[in-house]
CSV table of C-alpha atoms and ligand atoms in Angstrom, one decimal:
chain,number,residue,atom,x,y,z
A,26,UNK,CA,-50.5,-72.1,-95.0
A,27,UNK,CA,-49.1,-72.6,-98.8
A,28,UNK,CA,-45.2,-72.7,-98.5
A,29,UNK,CA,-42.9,-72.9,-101.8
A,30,UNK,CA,-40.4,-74.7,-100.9
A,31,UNK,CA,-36.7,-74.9,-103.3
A,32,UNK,CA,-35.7,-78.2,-103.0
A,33,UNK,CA,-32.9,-80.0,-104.9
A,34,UNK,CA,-33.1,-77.5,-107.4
A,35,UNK,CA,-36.9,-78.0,-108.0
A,36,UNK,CA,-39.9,-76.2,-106.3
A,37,UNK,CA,-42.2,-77.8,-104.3
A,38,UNK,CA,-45.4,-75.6,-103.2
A,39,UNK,CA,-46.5,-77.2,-99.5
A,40,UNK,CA,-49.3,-76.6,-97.1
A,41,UNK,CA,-48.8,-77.1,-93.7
A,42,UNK,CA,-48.2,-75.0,-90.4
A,43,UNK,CA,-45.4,-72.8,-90.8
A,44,UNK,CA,-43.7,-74.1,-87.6
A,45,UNK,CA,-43.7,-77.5,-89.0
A,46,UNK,CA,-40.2,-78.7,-88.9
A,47,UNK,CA,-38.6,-78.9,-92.1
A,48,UNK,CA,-37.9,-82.6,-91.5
A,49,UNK,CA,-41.6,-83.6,-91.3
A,50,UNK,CA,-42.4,-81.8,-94.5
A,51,UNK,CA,-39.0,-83.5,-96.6
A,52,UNK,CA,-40.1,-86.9,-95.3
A,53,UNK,CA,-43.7,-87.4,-94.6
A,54,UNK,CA,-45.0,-84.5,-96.8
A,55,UNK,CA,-42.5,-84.9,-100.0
A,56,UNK,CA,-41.6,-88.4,-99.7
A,57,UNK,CA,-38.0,-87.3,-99.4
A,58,UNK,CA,-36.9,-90.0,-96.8
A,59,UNK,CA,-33.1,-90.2,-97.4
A,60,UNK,CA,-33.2,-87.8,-94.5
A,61,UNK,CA,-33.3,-89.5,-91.4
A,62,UNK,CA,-35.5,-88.6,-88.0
A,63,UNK,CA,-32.9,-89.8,-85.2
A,64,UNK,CA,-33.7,-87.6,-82.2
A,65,UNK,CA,-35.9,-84.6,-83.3
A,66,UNK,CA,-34.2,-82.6,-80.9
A,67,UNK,CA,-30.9,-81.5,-82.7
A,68,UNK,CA,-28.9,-84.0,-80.8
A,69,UNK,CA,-27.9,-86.4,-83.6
A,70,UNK,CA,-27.7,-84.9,-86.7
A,71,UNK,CA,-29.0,-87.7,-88.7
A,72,UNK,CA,-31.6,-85.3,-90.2
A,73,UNK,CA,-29.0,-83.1,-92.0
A,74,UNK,CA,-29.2,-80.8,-95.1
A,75,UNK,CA,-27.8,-78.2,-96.9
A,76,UNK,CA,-29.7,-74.8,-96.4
A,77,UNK,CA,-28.3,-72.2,-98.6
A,78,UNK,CA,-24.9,-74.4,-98.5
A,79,UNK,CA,-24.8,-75.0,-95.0
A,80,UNK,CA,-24.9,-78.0,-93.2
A,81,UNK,CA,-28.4,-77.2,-90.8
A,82,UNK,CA,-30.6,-80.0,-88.4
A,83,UNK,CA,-33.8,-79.8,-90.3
A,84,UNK,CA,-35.8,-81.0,-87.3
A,85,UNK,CA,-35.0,-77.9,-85.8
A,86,UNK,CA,-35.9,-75.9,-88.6
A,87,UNK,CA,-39.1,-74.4,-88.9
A,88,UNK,CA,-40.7,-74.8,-92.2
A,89,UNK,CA,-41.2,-71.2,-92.5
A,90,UNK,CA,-37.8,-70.4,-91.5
A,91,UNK,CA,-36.8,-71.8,-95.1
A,92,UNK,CA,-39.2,-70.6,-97.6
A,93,UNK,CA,-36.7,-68.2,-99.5
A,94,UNK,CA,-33.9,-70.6,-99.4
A,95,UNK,CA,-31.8,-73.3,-101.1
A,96,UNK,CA,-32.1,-76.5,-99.6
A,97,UNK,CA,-30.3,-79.4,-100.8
A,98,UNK,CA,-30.8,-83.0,-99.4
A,99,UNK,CA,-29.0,-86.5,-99.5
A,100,UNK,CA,-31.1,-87.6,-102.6
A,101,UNK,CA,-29.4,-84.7,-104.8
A,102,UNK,CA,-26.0,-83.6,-103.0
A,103,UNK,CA,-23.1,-83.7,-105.7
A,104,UNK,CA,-20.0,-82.0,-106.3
A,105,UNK,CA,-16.6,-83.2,-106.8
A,106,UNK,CA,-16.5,-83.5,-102.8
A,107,UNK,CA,-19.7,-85.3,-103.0
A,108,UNK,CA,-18.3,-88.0,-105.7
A,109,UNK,CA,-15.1,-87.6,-103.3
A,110,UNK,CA,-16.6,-88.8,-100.1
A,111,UNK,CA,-19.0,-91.9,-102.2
A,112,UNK,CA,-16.5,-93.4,-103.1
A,113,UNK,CA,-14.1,-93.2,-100.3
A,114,UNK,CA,-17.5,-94.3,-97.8
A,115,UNK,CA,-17.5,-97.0,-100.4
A,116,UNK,CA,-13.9,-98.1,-100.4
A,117,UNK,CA,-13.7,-98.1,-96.6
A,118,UNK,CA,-16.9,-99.7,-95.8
A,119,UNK,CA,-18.0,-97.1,-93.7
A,120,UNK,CA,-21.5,-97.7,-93.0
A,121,UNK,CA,-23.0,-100.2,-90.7
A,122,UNK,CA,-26.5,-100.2,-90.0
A,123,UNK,CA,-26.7,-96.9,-92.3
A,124,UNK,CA,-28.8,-95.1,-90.4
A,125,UNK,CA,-26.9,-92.4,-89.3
A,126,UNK,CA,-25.2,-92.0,-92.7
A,127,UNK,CA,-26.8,-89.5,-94.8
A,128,UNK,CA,-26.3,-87.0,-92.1
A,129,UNK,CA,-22.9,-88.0,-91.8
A,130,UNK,CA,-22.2,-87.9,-95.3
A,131,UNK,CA,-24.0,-84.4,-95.4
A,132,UNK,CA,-21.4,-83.0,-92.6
A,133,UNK,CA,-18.4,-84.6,-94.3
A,134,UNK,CA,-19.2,-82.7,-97.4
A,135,UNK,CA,-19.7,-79.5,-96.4
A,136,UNK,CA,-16.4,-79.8,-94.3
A,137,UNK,CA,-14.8,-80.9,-97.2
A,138,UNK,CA,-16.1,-77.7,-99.0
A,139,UNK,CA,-14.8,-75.4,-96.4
A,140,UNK,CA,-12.0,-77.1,-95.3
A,141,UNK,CA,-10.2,-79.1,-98.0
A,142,UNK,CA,-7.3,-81.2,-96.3
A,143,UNK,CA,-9.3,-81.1,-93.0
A,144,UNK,CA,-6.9,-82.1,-90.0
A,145,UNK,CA,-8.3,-84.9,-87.4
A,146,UNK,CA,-9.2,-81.5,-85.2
A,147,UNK,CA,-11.5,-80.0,-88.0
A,148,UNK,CA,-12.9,-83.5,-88.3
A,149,UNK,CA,-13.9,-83.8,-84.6
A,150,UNK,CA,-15.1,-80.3,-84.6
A,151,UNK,CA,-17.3,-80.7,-88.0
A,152,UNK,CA,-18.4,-83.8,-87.1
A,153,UNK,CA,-19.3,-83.4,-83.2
A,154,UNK,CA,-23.1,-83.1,-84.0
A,155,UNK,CA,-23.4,-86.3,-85.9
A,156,UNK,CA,-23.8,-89.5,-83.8
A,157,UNK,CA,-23.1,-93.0,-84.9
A,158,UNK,CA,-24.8,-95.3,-82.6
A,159,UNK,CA,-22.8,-98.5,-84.1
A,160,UNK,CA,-19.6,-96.2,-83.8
A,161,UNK,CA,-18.4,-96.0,-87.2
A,162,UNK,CA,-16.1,-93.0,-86.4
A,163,UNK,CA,-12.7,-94.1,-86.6
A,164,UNK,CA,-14.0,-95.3,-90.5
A,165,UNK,CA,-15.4,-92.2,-90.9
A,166,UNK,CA,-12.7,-89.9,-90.3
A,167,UNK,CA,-10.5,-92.2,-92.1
A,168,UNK,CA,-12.6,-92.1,-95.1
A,169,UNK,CA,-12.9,-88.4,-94.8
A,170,UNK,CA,-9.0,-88.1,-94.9
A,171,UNK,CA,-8.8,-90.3,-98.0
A,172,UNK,CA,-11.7,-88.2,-100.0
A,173,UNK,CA,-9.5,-85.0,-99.2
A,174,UNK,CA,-7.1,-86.9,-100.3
A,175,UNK,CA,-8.0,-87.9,-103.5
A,176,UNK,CA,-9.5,-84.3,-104.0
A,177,UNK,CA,-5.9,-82.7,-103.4
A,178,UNK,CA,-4.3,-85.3,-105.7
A,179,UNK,CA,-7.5,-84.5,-108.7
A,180,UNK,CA,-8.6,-87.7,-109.0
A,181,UNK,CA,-12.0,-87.3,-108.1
B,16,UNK,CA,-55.2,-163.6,-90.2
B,17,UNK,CA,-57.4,-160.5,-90.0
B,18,UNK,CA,-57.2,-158.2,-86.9
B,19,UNK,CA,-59.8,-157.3,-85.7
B,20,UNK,CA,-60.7,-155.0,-82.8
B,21,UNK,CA,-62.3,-157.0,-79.9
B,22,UNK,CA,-65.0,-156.2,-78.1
B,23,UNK,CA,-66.4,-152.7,-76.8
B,24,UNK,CA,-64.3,-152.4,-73.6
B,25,UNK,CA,-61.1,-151.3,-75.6
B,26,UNK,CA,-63.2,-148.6,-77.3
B,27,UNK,CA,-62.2,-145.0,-76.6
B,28,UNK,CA,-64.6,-143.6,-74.7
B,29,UNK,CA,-66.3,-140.5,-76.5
B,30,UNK,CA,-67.4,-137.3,-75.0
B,31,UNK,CA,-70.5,-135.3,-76.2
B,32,UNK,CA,-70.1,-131.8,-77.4
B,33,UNK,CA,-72.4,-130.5,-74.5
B,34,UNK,CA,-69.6,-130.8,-71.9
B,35,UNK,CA,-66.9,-128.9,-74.0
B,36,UNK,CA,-69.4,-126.2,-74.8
B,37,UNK,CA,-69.6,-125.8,-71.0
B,38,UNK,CA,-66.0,-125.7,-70.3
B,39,UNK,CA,-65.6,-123.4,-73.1
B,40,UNK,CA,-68.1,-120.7,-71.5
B,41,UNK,CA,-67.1,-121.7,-67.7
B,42,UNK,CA,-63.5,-120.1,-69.7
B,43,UNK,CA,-64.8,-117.1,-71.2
B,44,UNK,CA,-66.8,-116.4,-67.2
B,45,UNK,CA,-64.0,-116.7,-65.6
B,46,UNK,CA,-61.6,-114.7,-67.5
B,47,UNK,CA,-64.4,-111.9,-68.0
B,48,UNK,CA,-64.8,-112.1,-64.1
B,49,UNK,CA,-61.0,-111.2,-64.2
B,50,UNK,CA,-60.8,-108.6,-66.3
B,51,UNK,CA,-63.8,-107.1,-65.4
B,52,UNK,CA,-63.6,-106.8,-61.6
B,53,UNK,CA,-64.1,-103.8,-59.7
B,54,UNK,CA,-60.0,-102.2,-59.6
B,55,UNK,CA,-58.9,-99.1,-58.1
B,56,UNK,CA,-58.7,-96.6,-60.2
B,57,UNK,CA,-55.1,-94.8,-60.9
B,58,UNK,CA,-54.4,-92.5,-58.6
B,59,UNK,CA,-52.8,-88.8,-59.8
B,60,UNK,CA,-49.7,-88.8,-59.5
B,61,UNK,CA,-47.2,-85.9,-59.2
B,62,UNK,CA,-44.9,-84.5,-61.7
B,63,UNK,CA,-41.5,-85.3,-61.2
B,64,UNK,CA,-39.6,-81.9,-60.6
B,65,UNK,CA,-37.8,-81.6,-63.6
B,66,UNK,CA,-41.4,-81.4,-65.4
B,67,UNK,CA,-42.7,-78.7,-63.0
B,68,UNK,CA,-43.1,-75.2,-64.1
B,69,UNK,CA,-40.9,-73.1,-62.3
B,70,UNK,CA,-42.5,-69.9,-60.4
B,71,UNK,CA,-41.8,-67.1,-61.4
B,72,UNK,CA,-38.7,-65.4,-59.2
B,73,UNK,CA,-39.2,-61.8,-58.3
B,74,UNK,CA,-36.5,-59.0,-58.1
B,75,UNK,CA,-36.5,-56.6,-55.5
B,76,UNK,CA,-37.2,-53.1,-56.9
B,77,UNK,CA,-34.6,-50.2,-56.4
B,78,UNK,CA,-37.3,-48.6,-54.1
B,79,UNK,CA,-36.3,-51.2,-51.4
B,80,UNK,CA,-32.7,-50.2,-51.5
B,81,UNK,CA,-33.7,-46.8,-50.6
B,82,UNK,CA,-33.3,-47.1,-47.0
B,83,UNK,CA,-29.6,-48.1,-46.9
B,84,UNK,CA,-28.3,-44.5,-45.8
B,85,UNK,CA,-24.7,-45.0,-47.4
B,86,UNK,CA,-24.3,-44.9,-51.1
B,87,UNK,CA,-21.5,-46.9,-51.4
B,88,UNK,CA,-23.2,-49.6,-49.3
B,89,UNK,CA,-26.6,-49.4,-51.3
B,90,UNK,CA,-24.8,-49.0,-54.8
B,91,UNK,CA,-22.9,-53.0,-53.8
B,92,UNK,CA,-26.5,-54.0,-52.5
B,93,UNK,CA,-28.1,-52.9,-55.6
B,94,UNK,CA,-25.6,-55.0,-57.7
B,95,UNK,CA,-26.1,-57.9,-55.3
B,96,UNK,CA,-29.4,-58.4,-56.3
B,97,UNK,CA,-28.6,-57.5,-60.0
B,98,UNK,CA,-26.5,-60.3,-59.8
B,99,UNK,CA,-28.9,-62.8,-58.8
B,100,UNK,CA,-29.9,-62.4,-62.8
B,101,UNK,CA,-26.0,-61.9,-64.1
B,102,UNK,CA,-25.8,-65.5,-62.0
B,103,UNK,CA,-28.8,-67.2,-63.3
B,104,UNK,CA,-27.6,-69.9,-66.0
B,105,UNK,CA,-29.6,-68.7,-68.5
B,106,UNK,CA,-26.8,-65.9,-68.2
B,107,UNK,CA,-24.2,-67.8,-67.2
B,108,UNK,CA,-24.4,-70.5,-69.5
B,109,UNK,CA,-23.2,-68.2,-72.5
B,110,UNK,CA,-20.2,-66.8,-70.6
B,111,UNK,CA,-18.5,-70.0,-69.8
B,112,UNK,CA,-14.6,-69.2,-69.6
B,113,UNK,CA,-13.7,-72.2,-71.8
B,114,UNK,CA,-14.6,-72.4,-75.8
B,115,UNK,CA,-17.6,-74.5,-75.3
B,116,UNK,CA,-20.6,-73.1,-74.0
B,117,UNK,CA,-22.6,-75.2,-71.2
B,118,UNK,CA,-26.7,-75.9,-71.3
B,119,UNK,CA,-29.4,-76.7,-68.6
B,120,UNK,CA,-30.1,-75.1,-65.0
B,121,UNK,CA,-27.2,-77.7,-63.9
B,122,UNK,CA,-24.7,-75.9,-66.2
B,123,UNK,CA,-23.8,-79.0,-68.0
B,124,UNK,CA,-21.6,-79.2,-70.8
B,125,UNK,CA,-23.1,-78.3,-74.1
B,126,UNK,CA,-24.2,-81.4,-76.3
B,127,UNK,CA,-23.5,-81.6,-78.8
B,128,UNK,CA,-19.6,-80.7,-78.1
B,129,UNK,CA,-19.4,-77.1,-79.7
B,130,UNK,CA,-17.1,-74.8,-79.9
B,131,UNK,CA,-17.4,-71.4,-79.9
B,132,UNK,CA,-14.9,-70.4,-83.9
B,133,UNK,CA,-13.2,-67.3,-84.0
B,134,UNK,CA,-16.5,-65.2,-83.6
B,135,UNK,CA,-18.4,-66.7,-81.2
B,136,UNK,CA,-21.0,-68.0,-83.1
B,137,UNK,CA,-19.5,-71.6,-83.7
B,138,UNK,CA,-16.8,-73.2,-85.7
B,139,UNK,CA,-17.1,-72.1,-89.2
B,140,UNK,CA,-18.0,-76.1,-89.6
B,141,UNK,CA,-20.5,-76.5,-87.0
B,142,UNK,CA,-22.3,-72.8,-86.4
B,143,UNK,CA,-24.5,-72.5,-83.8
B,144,UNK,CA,-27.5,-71.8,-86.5
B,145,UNK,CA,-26.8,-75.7,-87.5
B,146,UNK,CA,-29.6,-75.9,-85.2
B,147,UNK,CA,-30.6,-72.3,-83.0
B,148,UNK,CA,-32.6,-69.8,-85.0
B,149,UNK,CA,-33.9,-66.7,-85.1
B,150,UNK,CA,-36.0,-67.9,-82.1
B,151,UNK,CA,-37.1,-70.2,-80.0
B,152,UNK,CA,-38.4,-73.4,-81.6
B,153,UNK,CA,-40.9,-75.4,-79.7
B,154,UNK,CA,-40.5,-78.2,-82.1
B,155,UNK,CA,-37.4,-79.7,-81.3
B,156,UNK,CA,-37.0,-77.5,-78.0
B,157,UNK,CA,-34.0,-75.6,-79.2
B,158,UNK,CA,-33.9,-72.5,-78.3
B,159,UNK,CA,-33.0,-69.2,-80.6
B,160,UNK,CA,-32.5,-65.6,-80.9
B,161,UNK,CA,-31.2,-63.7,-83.8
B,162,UNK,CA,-28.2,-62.7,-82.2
B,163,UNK,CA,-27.1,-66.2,-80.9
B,164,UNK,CA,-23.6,-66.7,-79.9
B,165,UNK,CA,-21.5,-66.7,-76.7
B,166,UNK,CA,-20.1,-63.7,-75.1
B,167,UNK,CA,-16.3,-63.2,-75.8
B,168,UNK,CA,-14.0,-65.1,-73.6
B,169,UNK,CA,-12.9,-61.8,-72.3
B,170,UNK,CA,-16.2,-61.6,-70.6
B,171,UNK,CA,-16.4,-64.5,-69.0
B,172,UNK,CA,-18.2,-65.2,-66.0
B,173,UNK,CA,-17.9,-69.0,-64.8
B,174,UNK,CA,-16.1,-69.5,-62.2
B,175,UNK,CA,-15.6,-65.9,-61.4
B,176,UNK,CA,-17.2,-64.3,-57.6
B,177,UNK,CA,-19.6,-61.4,-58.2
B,178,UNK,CA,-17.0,-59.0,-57.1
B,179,UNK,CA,-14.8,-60.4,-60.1
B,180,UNK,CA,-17.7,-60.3,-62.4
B,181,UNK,CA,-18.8,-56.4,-61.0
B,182,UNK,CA,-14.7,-55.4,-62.0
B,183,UNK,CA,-14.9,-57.1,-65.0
B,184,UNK,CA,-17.6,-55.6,-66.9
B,185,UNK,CA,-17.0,-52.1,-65.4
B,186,UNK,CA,-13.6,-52.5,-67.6
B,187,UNK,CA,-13.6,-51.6,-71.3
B,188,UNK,CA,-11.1,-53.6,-72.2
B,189,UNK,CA,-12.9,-56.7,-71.2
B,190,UNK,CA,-16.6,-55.4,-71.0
B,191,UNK,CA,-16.0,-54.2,-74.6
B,192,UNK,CA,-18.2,-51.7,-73.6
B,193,UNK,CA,-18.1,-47.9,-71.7
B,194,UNK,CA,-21.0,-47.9,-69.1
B,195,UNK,CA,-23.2,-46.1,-71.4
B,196,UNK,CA,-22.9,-49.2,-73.4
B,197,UNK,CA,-23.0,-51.6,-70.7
B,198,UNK,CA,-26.9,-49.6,-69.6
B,199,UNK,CA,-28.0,-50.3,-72.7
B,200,UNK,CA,-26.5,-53.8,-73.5
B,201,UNK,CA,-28.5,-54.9,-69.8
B,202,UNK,CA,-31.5,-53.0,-70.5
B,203,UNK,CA,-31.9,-53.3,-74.0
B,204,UNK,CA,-30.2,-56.0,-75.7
B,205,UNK,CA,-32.5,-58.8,-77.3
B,206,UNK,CA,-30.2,-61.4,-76.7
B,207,UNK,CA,-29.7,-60.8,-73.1
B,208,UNK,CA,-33.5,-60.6,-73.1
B,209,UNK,CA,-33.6,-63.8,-74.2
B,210,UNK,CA,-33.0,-65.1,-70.8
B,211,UNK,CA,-36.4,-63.9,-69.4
B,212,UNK,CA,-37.9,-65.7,-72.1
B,213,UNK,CA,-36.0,-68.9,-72.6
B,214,UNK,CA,-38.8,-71.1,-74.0
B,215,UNK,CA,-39.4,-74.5,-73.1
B,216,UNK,CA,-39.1,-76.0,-69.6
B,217,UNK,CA,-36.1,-73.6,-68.7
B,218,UNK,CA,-36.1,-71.6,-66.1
B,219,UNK,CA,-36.4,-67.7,-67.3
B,220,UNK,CA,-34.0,-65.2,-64.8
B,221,UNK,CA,-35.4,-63.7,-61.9
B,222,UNK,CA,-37.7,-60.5,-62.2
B,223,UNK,CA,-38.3,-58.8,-65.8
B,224,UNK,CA,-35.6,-57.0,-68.1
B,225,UNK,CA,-37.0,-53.7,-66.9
B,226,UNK,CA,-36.5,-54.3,-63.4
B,227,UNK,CA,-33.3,-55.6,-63.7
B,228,UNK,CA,-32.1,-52.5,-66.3
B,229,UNK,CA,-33.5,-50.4,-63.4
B,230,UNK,CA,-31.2,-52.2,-61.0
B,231,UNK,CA,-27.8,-52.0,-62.8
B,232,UNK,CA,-29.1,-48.1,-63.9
B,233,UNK,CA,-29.1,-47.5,-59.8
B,234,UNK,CA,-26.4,-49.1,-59.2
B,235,UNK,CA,-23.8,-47.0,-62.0
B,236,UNK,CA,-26.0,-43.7,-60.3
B,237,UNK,CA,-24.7,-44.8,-57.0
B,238,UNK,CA,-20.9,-44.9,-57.9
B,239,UNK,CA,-21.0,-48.4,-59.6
B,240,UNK,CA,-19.6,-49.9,-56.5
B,241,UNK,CA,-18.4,-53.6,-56.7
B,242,UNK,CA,-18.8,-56.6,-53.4
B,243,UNK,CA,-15.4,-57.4,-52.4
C,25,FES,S1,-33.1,-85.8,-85.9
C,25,FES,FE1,-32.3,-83.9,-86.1
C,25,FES,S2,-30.5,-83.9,-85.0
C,25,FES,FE2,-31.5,-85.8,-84.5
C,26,FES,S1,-23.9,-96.7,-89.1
C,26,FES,FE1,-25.4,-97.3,-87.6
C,26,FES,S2,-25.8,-95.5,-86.6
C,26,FES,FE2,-24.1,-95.0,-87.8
């Protein structure tokens, strides 16, 4: 079946099964492969975007699920919180082997959106669906305190 | 002076290509002869249980209460076997009495660690729609229903006896419901009618929603009485 997907603020027009999971489609269909495939069964979160602004496992998201709605992936996620966590992931060295990162970074932003001077509570909480096999998460909350930081003080 | 090689008998002696040939296929024989002799073939094996499909479980119908002369003793009966579906965990999972629901027939904590926000439906940075939908998804095996969230920690059930859970719900203030409301939430509900159709490998409650509507509707007719 034809889906028209809004992605990254462009439309895409797909055809596959309606049930396919929205991951499948971004990466193998679309090309879109910033998103990463860590579990496929919503235990990781390294496969996180932004559906209509919230942070959603797209390999639990069936492609028809999402055919009306604003999805927004690592490739094109900006923002002053955006800039905001870059640079602060950058200044802290926060990945290691990367591959859970653009889901992290994807969960850190839209925390930062709805909570702007998270405490280390709101971080655990925001962040509890996103594993880091190489256990980045003392960095990561770090480097999400700085980029609130930095966004309270208006320097980003 | 010139060296020179001496005579014949230091000469390395050479082999024809006839015997290597020979070794070659004596090789290729052998390890056909390996590979292709008669084996057993693998035998079927079971599936472990955790793969089986569970049977269906049956309810008893309210016609089989029928012969328990006193009312008070057939309207706690009657609840008793209601609450072999209030007690399933596909119930009881989403009526933990902590803020974080629990998942599986075991009743293990939930993973990932989620907490249930201010209206049940997740912390406002980690809802439960980050990952159940409007319905179950066979994809990923997450399971979904349109009105997913857990039941208000006033109505929690683990760790509670039956008799507790029988007071509880027959008390506004905690039920949040009168017992008209409670009939239909039990009968009705699509969210509590989720758990006869849980998707995936879980295991649905006991009986159907009808029989089990029927139940607690008997068992409010007969005085709503509660175990001990
Ligand atoms: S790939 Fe989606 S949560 Fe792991
Ligand atoms: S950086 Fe390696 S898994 Fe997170």
């Amino acid at each position: 079946m034809r889906f028209s997907l809004s992605i990254n603020g462009r439309i895409h027009h797909v055809d596959e099964d309606g049930q396919t999971p929205l991951l499948w489609v971004l990466r193998d269909t679309l090309k879109l492969t910033g998103t990463k495939y860590g579990c496929g069964v919503a235990q990781c979160g390294a496969c996180t975007v932004h559906v209509d602004g919230q942070p959603m496992r797209s390999c639990s998201l069936a492609l028809e699920a999402v055919s009306s709605a604003q999805i927004v992936t690592i490739e094109a996620v900006d923002g002053a919180e955006t800039k905001a966590i870059q640079d602060a992931w950058v200044a802290r060295d926060v990945p290691q082997c990367g591959f859970c990162q653009s889901g992290q970074v994807m969960s850190a932003v839209a925390l930062l959106r709805a909570i702007p001077a998270p405490t280390d509570d709101d971080i655990d909480i925001a962040m509890s669906g996103n594993i880091c096999r190489c256990a980045t998460y003392n960095r990561i909350r770090a480097a999400i305190h700085d980029a609130a930081g930095r966004l309270g003080s208006g320097q980003s | 002076m010139r060296w020179r090689r001496s005579s014949g008998q230091s000469q390395r002696r050479r082999f024809g290509c006839l015997p290597i040939l020979a070794l070659v296929v004596v090789a290729i024989v052998l390890a056909l002869a390996i590979l292709l002799r008669p084996q057993p073939l693998p035998q079927a094996q079971s599936l472990p249980a955790n793969h089986l499909r569970t049977e269906v479980v049956q309810l008893r119908p309210v016609a089989a209460f029928a012969s328990i002369a006193n009312p008070q003793a057939r309207s706690i009966a009657l609840f008793e076997e209601a609450g072999r579906v209030i007690q399933h965990p596909r119930c009881m999972n989403c009526h933990p009495r902590t803020d974080r629901p629990t998942q599986t027939d075991a009743m293990r904590p939930h993973m990932p660690w989620v907490t249930r926000g201010t209206d049940d439906a997740g912390a406002q940075t980690l809802r439960c729609a980050t990952c159940h939908h409007d319905a179950n998804f066979a994809a990923s095996g997450v399971p979904g229903n349109p009105k997913w969230r857990l039941a208000p920690i006033e109505m929690a059930w683990q760790g509670k006896t039956l008799g507790q859970i029988c007071r509880q719900i027959l008390d506004p203030p905690r039920a949040h419901m009168n017992r008209e409301q409670l009939l239909h939430h039990m009968t009705e509900d699509e969210l509590v009618g989720w758990a006869w159709h849980p998707g995936g490998q879980r295991t649905p409650a006991p009986g159907t929603q009808a029989e089990f509507g029927a139940l607690i509707k008997a068992w409010l007719d007969t005085g709503g009485k509660c175990p001990a």
